[in-house]
XYZ file of C-alpha atoms in Angstrom:
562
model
C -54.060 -26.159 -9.377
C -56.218 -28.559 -11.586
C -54.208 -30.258 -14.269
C -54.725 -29.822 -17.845
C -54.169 -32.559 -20.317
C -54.088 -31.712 -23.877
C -55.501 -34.610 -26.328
C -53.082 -36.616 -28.186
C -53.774 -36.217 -32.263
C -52.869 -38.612 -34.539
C -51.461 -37.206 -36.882
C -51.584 -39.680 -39.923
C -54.925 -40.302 -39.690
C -55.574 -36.290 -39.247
C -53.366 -36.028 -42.313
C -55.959 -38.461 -43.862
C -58.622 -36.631 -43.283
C -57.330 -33.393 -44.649
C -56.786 -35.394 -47.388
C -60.758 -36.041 -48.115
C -61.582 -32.609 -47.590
C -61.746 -32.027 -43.972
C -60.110 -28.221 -42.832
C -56.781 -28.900 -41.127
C -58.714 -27.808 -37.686
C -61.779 -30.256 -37.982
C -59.227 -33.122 -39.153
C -56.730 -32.931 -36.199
C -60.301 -32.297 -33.688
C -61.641 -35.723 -34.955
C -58.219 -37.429 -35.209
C -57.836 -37.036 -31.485
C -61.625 -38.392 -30.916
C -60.549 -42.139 -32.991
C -61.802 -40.459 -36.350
C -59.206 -42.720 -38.739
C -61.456 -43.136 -41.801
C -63.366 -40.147 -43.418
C -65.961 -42.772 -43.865
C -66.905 -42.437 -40.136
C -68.344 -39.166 -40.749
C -70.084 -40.125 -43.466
C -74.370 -39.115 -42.124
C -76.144 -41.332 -45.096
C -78.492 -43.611 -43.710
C -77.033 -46.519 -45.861
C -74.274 -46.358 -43.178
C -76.677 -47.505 -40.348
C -75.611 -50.829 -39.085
C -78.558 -53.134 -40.642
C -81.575 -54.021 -37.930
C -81.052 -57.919 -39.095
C -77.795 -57.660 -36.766
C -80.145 -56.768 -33.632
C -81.088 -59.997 -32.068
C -84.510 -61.129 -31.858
C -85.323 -57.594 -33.968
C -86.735 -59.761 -36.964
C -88.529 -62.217 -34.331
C -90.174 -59.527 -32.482
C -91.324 -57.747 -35.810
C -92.863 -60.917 -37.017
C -94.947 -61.097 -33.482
C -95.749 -57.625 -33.520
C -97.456 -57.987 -36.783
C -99.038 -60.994 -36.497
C -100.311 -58.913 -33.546
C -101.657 -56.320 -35.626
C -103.240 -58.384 -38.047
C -105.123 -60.317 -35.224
C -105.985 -56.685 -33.844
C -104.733 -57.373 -30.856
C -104.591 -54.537 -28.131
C -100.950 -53.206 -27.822
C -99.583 -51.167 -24.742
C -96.428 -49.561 -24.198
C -94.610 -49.288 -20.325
C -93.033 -46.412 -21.240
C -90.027 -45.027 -18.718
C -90.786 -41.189 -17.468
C -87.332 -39.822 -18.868
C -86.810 -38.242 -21.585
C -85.283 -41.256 -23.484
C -88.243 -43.335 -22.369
C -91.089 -40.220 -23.404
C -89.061 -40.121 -26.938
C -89.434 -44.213 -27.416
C -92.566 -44.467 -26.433
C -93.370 -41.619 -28.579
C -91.346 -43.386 -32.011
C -93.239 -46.507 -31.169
C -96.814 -44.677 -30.900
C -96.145 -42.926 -34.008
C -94.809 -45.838 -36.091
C -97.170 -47.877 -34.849
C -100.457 -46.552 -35.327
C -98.973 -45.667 -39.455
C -98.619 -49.545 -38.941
C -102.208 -49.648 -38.310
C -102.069 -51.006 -35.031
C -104.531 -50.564 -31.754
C -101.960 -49.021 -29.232
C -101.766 -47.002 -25.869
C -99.253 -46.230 -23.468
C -98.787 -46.086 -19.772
C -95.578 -44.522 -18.479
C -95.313 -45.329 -14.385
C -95.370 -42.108 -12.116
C -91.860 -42.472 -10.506
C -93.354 -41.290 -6.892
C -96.331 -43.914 -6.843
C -94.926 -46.751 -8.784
C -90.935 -46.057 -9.311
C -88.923 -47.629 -12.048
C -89.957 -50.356 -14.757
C -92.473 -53.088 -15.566
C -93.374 -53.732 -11.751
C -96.516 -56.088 -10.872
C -98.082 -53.070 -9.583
C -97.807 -51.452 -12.911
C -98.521 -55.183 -14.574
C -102.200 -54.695 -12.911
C -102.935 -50.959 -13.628
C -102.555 -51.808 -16.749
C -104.524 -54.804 -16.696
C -107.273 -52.893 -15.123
C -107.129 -49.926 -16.766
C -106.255 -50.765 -20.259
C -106.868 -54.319 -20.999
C -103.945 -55.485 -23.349
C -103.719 -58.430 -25.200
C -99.333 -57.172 -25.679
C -97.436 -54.756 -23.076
C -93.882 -53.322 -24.749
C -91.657 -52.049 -23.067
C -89.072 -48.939 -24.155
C -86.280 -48.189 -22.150
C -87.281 -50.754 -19.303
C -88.000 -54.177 -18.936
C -84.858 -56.541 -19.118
C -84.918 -56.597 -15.131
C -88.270 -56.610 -15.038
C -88.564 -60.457 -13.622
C -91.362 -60.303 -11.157
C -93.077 -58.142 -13.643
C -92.971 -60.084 -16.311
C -94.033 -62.676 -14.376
C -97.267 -60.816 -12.949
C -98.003 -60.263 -16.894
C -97.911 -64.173 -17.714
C -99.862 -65.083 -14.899
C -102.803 -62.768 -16.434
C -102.736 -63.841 -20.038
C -100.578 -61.188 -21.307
C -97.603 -61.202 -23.853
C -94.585 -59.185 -22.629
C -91.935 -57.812 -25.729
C -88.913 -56.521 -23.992
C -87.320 -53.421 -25.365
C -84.552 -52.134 -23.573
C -80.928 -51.241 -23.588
C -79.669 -51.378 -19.962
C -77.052 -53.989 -18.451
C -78.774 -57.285 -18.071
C -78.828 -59.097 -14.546
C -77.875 -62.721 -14.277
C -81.312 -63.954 -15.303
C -83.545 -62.604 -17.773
C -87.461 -62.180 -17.540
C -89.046 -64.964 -18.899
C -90.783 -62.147 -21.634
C -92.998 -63.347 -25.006
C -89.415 -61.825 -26.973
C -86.572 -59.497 -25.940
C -84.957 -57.065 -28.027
C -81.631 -55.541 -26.216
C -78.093 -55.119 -27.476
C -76.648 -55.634 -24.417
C -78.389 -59.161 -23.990
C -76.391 -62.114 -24.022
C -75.681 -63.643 -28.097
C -76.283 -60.067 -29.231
C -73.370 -59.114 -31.171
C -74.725 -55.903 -32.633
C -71.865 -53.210 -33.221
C -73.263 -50.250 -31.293
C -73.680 -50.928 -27.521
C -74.875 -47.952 -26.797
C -77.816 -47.485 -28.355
C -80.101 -45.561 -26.330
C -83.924 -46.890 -25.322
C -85.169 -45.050 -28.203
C -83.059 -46.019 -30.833
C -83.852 -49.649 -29.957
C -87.358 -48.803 -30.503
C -86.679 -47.081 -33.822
C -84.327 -50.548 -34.708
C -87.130 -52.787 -33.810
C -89.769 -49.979 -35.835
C -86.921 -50.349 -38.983
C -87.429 -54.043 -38.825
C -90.949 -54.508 -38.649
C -91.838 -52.565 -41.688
C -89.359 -54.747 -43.482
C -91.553 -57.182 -41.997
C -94.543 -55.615 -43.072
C -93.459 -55.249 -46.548
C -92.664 -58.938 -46.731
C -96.421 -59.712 -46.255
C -97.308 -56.691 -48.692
C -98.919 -54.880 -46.096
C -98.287 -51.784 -48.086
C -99.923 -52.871 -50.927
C -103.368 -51.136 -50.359
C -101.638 -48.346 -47.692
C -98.847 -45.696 -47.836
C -95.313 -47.294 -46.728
C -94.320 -45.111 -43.733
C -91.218 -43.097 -43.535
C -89.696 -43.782 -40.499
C -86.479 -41.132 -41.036
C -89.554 -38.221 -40.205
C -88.884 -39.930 -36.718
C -85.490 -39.432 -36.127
C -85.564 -36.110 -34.745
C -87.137 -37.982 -31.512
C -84.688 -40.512 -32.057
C -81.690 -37.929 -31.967
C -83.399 -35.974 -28.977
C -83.481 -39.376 -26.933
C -80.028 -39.984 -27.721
C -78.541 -37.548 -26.479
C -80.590 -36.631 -23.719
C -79.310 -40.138 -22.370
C -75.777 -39.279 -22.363
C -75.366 -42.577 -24.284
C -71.876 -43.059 -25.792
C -71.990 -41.339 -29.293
C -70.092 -44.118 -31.269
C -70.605 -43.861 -35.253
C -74.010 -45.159 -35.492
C -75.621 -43.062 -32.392
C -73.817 -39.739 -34.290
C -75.293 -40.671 -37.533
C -79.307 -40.948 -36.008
C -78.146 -37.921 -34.273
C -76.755 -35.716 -37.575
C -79.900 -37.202 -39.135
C -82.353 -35.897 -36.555
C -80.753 -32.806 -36.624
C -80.699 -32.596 -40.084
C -84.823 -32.729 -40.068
C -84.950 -29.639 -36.996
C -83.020 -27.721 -39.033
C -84.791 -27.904 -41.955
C -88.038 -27.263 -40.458
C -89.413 -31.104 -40.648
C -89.198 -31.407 -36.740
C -91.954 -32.974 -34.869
C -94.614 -30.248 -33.923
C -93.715 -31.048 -30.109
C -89.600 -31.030 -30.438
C -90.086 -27.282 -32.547
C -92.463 -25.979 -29.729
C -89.971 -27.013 -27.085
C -87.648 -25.057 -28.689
C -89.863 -22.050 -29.505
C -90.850 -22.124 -25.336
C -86.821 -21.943 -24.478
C -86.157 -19.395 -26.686
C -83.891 -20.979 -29.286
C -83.780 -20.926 -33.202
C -84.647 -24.267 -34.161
C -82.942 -24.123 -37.248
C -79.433 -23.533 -35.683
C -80.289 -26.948 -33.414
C -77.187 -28.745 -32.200
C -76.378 -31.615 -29.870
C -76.451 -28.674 -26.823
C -79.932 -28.022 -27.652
C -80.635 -31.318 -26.964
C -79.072 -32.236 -24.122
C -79.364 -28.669 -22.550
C -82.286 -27.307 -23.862
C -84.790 -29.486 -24.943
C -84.029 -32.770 -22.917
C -84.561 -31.084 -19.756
C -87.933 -29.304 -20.382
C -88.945 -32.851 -21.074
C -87.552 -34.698 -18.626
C -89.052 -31.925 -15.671
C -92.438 -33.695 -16.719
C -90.722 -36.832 -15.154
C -89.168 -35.251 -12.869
C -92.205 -33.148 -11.091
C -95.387 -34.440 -12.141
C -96.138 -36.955 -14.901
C -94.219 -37.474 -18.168
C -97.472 -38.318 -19.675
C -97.318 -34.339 -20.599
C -94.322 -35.083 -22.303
C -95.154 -37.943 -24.501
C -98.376 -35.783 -24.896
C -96.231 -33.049 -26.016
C -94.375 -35.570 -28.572
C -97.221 -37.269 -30.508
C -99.784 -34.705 -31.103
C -99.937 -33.082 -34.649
C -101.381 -30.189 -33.295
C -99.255 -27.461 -32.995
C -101.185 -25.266 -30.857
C -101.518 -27.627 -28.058
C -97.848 -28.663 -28.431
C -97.297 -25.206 -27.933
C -99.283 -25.207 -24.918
C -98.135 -28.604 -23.447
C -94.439 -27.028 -23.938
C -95.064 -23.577 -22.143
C -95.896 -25.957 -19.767
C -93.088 -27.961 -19.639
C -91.004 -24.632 -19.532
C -92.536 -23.875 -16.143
C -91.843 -27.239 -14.861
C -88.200 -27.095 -15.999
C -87.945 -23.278 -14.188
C -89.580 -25.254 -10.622
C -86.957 -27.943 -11.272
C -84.390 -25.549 -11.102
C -85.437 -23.415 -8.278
C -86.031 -26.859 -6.379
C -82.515 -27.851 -7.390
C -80.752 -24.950 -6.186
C -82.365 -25.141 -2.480
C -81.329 -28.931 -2.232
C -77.656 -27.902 -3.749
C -77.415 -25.815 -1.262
C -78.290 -27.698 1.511
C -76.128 -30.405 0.243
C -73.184 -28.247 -0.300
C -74.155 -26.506 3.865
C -73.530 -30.248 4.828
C -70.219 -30.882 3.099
C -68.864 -27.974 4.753
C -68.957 -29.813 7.853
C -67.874 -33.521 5.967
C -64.507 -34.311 4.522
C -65.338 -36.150 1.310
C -63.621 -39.488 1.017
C -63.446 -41.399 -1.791
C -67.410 -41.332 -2.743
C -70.432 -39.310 -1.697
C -73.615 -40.605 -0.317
C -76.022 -37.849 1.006
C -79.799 -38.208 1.982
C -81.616 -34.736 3.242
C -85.738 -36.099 4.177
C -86.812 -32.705 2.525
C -85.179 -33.509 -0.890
C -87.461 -33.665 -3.985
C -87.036 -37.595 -5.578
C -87.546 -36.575 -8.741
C -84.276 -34.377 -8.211
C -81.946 -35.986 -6.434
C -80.072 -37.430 -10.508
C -79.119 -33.570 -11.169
C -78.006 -33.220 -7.551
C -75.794 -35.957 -8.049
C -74.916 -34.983 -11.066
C -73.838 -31.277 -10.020
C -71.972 -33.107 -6.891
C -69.896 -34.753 -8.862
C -68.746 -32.330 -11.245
C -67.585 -30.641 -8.270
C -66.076 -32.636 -5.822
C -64.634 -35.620 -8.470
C -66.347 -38.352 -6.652
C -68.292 -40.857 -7.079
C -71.604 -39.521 -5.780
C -75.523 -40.790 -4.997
C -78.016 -38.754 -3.302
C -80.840 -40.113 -1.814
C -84.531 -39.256 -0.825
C -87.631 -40.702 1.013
C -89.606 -42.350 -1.478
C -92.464 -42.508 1.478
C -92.878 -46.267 1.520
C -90.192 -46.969 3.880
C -87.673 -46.822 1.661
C -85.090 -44.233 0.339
C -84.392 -43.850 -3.483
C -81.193 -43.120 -4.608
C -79.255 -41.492 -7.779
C -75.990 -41.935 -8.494
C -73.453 -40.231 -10.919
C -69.962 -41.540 -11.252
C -66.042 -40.402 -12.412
C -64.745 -42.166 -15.246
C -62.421 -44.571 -13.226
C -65.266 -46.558 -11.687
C -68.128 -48.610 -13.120
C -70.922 -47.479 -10.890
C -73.316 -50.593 -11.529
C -70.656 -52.522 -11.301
C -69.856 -50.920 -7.657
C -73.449 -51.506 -6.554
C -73.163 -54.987 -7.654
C -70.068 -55.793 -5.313
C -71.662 -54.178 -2.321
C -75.050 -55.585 -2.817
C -72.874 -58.927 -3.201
C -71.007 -58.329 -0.001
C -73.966 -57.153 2.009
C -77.256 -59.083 0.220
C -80.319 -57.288 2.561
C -78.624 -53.682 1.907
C -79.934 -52.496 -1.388
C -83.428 -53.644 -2.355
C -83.315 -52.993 -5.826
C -80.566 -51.466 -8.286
C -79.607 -50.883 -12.072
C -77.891 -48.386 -14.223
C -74.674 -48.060 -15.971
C -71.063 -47.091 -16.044
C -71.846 -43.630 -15.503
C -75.546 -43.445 -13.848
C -77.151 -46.232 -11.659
C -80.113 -45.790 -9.354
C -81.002 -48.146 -6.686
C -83.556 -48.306 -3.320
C -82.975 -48.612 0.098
C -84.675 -49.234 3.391
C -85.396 -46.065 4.815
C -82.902 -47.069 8.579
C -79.810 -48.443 6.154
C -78.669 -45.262 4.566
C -75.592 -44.978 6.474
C -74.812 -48.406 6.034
C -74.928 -48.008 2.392
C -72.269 -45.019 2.901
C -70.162 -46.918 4.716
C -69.905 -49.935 2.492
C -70.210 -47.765 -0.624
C -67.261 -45.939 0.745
C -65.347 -49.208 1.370
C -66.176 -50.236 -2.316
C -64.785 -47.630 -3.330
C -61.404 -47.030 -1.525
C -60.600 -50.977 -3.418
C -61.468 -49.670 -6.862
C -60.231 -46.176 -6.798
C -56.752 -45.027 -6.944
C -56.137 -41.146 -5.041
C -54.868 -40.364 -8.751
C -58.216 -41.440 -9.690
C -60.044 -38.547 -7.960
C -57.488 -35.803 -9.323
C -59.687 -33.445 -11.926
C -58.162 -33.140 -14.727
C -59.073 -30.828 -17.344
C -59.141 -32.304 -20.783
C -58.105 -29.807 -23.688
C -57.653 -29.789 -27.356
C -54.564 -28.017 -26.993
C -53.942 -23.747 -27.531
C -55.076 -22.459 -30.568
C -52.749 -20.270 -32.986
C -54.433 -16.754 -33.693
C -55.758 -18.516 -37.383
C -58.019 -20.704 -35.726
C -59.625 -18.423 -33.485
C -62.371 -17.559 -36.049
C -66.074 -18.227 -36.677
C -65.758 -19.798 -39.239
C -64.340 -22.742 -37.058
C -66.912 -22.023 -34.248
C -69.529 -22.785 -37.105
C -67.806 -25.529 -38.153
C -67.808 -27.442 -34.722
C -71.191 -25.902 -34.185
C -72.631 -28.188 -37.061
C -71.018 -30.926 -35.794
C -72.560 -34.060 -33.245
C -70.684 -33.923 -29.532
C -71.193 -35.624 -26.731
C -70.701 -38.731 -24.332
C -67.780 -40.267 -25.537
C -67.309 -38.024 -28.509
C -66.695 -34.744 -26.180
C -67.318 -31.045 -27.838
C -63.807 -29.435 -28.459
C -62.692 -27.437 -25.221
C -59.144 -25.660 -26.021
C -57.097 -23.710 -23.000
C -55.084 -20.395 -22.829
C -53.963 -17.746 -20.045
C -55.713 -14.274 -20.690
C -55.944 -11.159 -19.649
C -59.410 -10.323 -18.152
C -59.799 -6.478 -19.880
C -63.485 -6.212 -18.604
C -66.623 -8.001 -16.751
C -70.009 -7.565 -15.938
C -72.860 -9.104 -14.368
C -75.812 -10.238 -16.465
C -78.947 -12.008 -15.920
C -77.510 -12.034 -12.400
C -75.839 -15.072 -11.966
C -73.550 -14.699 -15.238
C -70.460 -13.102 -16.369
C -69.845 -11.259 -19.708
C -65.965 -11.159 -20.259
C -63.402 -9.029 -22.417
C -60.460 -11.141 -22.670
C -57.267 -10.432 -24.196
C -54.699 -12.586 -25.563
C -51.307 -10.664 -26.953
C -53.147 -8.446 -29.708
C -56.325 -10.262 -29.922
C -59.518 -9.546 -27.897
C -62.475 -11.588 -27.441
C -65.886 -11.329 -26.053
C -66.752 -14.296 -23.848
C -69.507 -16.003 -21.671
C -69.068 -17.386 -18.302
C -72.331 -18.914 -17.385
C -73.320 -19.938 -13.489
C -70.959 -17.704 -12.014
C -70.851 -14.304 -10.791
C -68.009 -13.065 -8.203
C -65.556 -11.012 -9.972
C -62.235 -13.365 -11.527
C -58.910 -12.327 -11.091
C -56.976 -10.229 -13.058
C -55.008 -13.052 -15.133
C -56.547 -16.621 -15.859
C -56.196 -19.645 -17.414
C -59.057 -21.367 -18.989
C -60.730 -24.145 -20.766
C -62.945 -22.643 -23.491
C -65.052 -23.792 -26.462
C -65.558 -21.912 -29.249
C -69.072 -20.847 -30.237
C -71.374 -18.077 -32.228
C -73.014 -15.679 -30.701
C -76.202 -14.764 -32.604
C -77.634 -10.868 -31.554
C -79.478 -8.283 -33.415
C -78.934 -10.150 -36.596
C -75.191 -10.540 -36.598
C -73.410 -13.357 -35.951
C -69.857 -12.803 -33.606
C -66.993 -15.392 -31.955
C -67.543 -16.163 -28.470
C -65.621 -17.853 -25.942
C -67.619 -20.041 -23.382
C -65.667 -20.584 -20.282
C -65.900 -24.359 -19.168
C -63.136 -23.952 -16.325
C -60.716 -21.252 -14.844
C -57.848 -21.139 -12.143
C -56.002 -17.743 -11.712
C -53.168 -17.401 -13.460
């Protein structure tokens, strides 16, 4: 039996809440997320946390337009996920209403892997001839890089957001909130909302040297839908200021001022993007664009997010659709090798498989899936066809995972060739002959850090809700609402009575459940042998939209019989 642990709610500060307006529901649902001050969920942009407190953001504005006044030749080293595609795309855009003279190369993650890499130094050099290379989502471990870019006469500006190593590249300016003497609030700002920062800052910049007297001041809040789709597409932390770009970019879809890209993505999945929520993005649209990345070249993607023209957006997105539908045909032959292996493997304390025939571009969402369902710590590896093996890696919330591949790359210094990441995510390469090694001494890191209490699942609730709450009106409510990393979507828990099931789109279940009196449809998605006669099961709430009417659904997250 998994265990399920119901939130603690503070209750003065939900009373608080109430007190400004909030329903009873929403207050106690925010209460138990940190939610103290009503102000928190204030969405004004006057609450953004002021670029000035961004270090280097006011330094790097004043280079980039010196830059642009000189007419020097800009280029962005874009990253080929989705939260590198959207800041490349923000900077493009802002940019070139800037009036600068800039491009973009994003790496192909099969020829040229991750970041600013001499390799990618020269292509660009070659191909492109910059005078300035930026980098979005990439770049503060970008030594050798940076280096390569110096050597040719190139300036290097540093945007990033990931973990810094012990030394920095010796870059033209860095802008990164995670960079030593940075003391901005929000930590977890993603790649692209350092971009829009550093975009914030340079028009202030801009407007200092009345660069908007003979041209139209830009308004960079038509960006934030990309901003909010970056976001959360990479699982950031959702602290105040990452919900309120969020809200904000939501705000736009909604209201029909989405980019002509972000509204065809929608349009190709199928979804109404005037009901978008934080799902959409993370479920929906992020992975449509991130299967450019994934499978071919997210070129498409930033393609897909700059043009103006929404008939090849349209196109570039039916695209993307098809890409995402390979991705997940690809993904369910490798999870199922995976999972043919594991049959014959006890899992320890950590996961490390490598299969030659899995797909690099992959091998994150096998990972990902892998961990969700064994509770471990888990990379999975492919041939990268170099002689090396790149690997993914997705971890619990009891171990730092870059912080893991630091000790064992400490303890064993010829093991990994190259790493990075975060607490939740890292990647990192290999020789192609030292994969089990890895496992081994991944495994021993592991066993130190982890406690067996560590790798019990444990199903976090919101508590059972009284026969009130269970309404649409509430379902709406949290609907509106931004959820996500470290600001989890409600999930509540209850033993019902399964009345009736079906089958649909073969691989899902359509539920009658029953609960006393009360009856309610529900979806349980992924899944489609027959459940028992009795369960218990985490749930969120959610509306259905069909034929015009809108009904209360129950999603099933998890399920044990009861």
């Amino acid at each position: 039996m998994n265990a399920i642990v119901t939130r603690r709610v503070d209750e003065d500060a939900a009373a608080r809440l109430a007190a400004a307006g909030l329903s009873p529901f929403m207050a106690r649902i925010y209460a138990a997320r940190g939610i103290g001050d009503p102000a928190q969920l204030e969405t004004g942009l006057s609450r953004l946390i002021p670029p000035e407190r961004l270090l280097h953001a006011g330094t790097m504005a004043a280079l980039l337009a010196e830059a642009i006044a000189a007419r020097r030749r800009l280029l962005i080293i874009a990253d080929y996920d989705a939260d590198g595609a959207t800041a490349c795309a923000v900077g493009l855009r802002a940019l070139r209403q800037f009036g600068a003279e800039v491009d973009y190369l994003v790496p192909n993650r099969f020829e040229y892997g991750y970041g600013l890499t001499p390799e990618i130094v020269q292509l660009a050099a070659s191909q492109k001839k910059p005078d300035v290379l930026i980098t979005v989502d990439n770049g503060i471990a970008s030594i050798d890089g940076v280096a390569e870019a110096n050597r040719l006469g190139m300036k290097v500006l540093v945007t990033d957001h990931h973990l810094p190593g012990d030394a920095l590249p010796d870059a033209w300016c860095i802008v990164n909130p995670n960079q030593p003497g940075c003391d901005f609030p929000s930590k977890s700002l993603a790649g692209v909302g350092v971009m829009f920062y550093l975009m914030l800052a340079l028009r202030a910049e801009l407007r200092r040297r009345g660069a908007f007297s003979a041209r139209p001041e830009p308004n960079l809040a038509a960006l934030l839908d990309l901003v909010a789709l970056g976001t959360v597409a990479d699982v950031v932390k959702l602290d105040d200021n990452n919900r309120l770009l969020v809200q904000q970019g939501l705000q736009r879809m909604r209201a029909g001022r989405a980019q002509p890209g972000i509204a065809a993505l929608f349009s190709a999945a199928g979804r109404d993007i005037r009901r978008a929520g934080a799902y959409d993005l993370g479920f929906v649209a992020g992975p449509r664009l991130n299967a450019a990345g994934r499978l071919t070249d997210m070129s498409l993607g930033i393609e897909c997010l700059t043009t103006d023209d929404t008939i090849r957006a349209a196109d570039i997105a039916r695209q993307l659709d098809q890409l995402n539908r390979q991705r997940r045909d690809i993904e369910a032959g490798m999870q199922e090798s995976a999972l043919a292996t594991l049959d014959e493997v006890e899992p320890g304390y950590s996961l490390s498989l490598f299969d030659p025939q899995w797909h690099q571009g992959v091998i994150g969402i096998l990972a990902s899936r892998l961990r969700e369902r064994f509770h471990r710590p888990t990379f999975a590896f492919a041939a990268a066809g170099n002689g090396e093996l790149k690997g993914s890696g997705r971890s619990i919330p009891a171990l730092h995972l870059r912080d893991a591949l630091d000790l064992v790359s400490k303890r064993h210094p010829r093991l990994i060739l190259r790493f990075g990441g975060h607490a939740a995510a890292a990647g990192l390469s290999l020789p192609e002959h030292a994969f089990g090694d890895f496992r081994q001494a991944f495994e021993a890191v592991t066993r130190e850090l982890l406690t067996p209490a560590d790798l019990e699942r444990e199903w976090i609730s919101d508590g059972k809700l009284p026969a009130e709450d269970l309404n649409l009106e509430n379902a709406a409510a949290l609907g509106d609402a931004v959820w996500g990393q470290g600001f989890p979507e409600p999930r509540f828990h209850d033993r019902f009575e399964v009345a009736a099931q079906r089958v649909v789109g073969e691989r899902h279940l359509k539920l009658r459940l029953r609960r006393g009196a009360q009856a309610f449809d529900a979806m349980l998605f992924g899944h489609a042998d027959p459940l028992p006669g009795t369960v218990i099961a985490t749930y969120r709430l959610a509306a259905n939209h069909y034929n015009g009417s809108t009904t209360l659904q129950l999603i099933l997250e998890h399920w044990q019989a009861g």
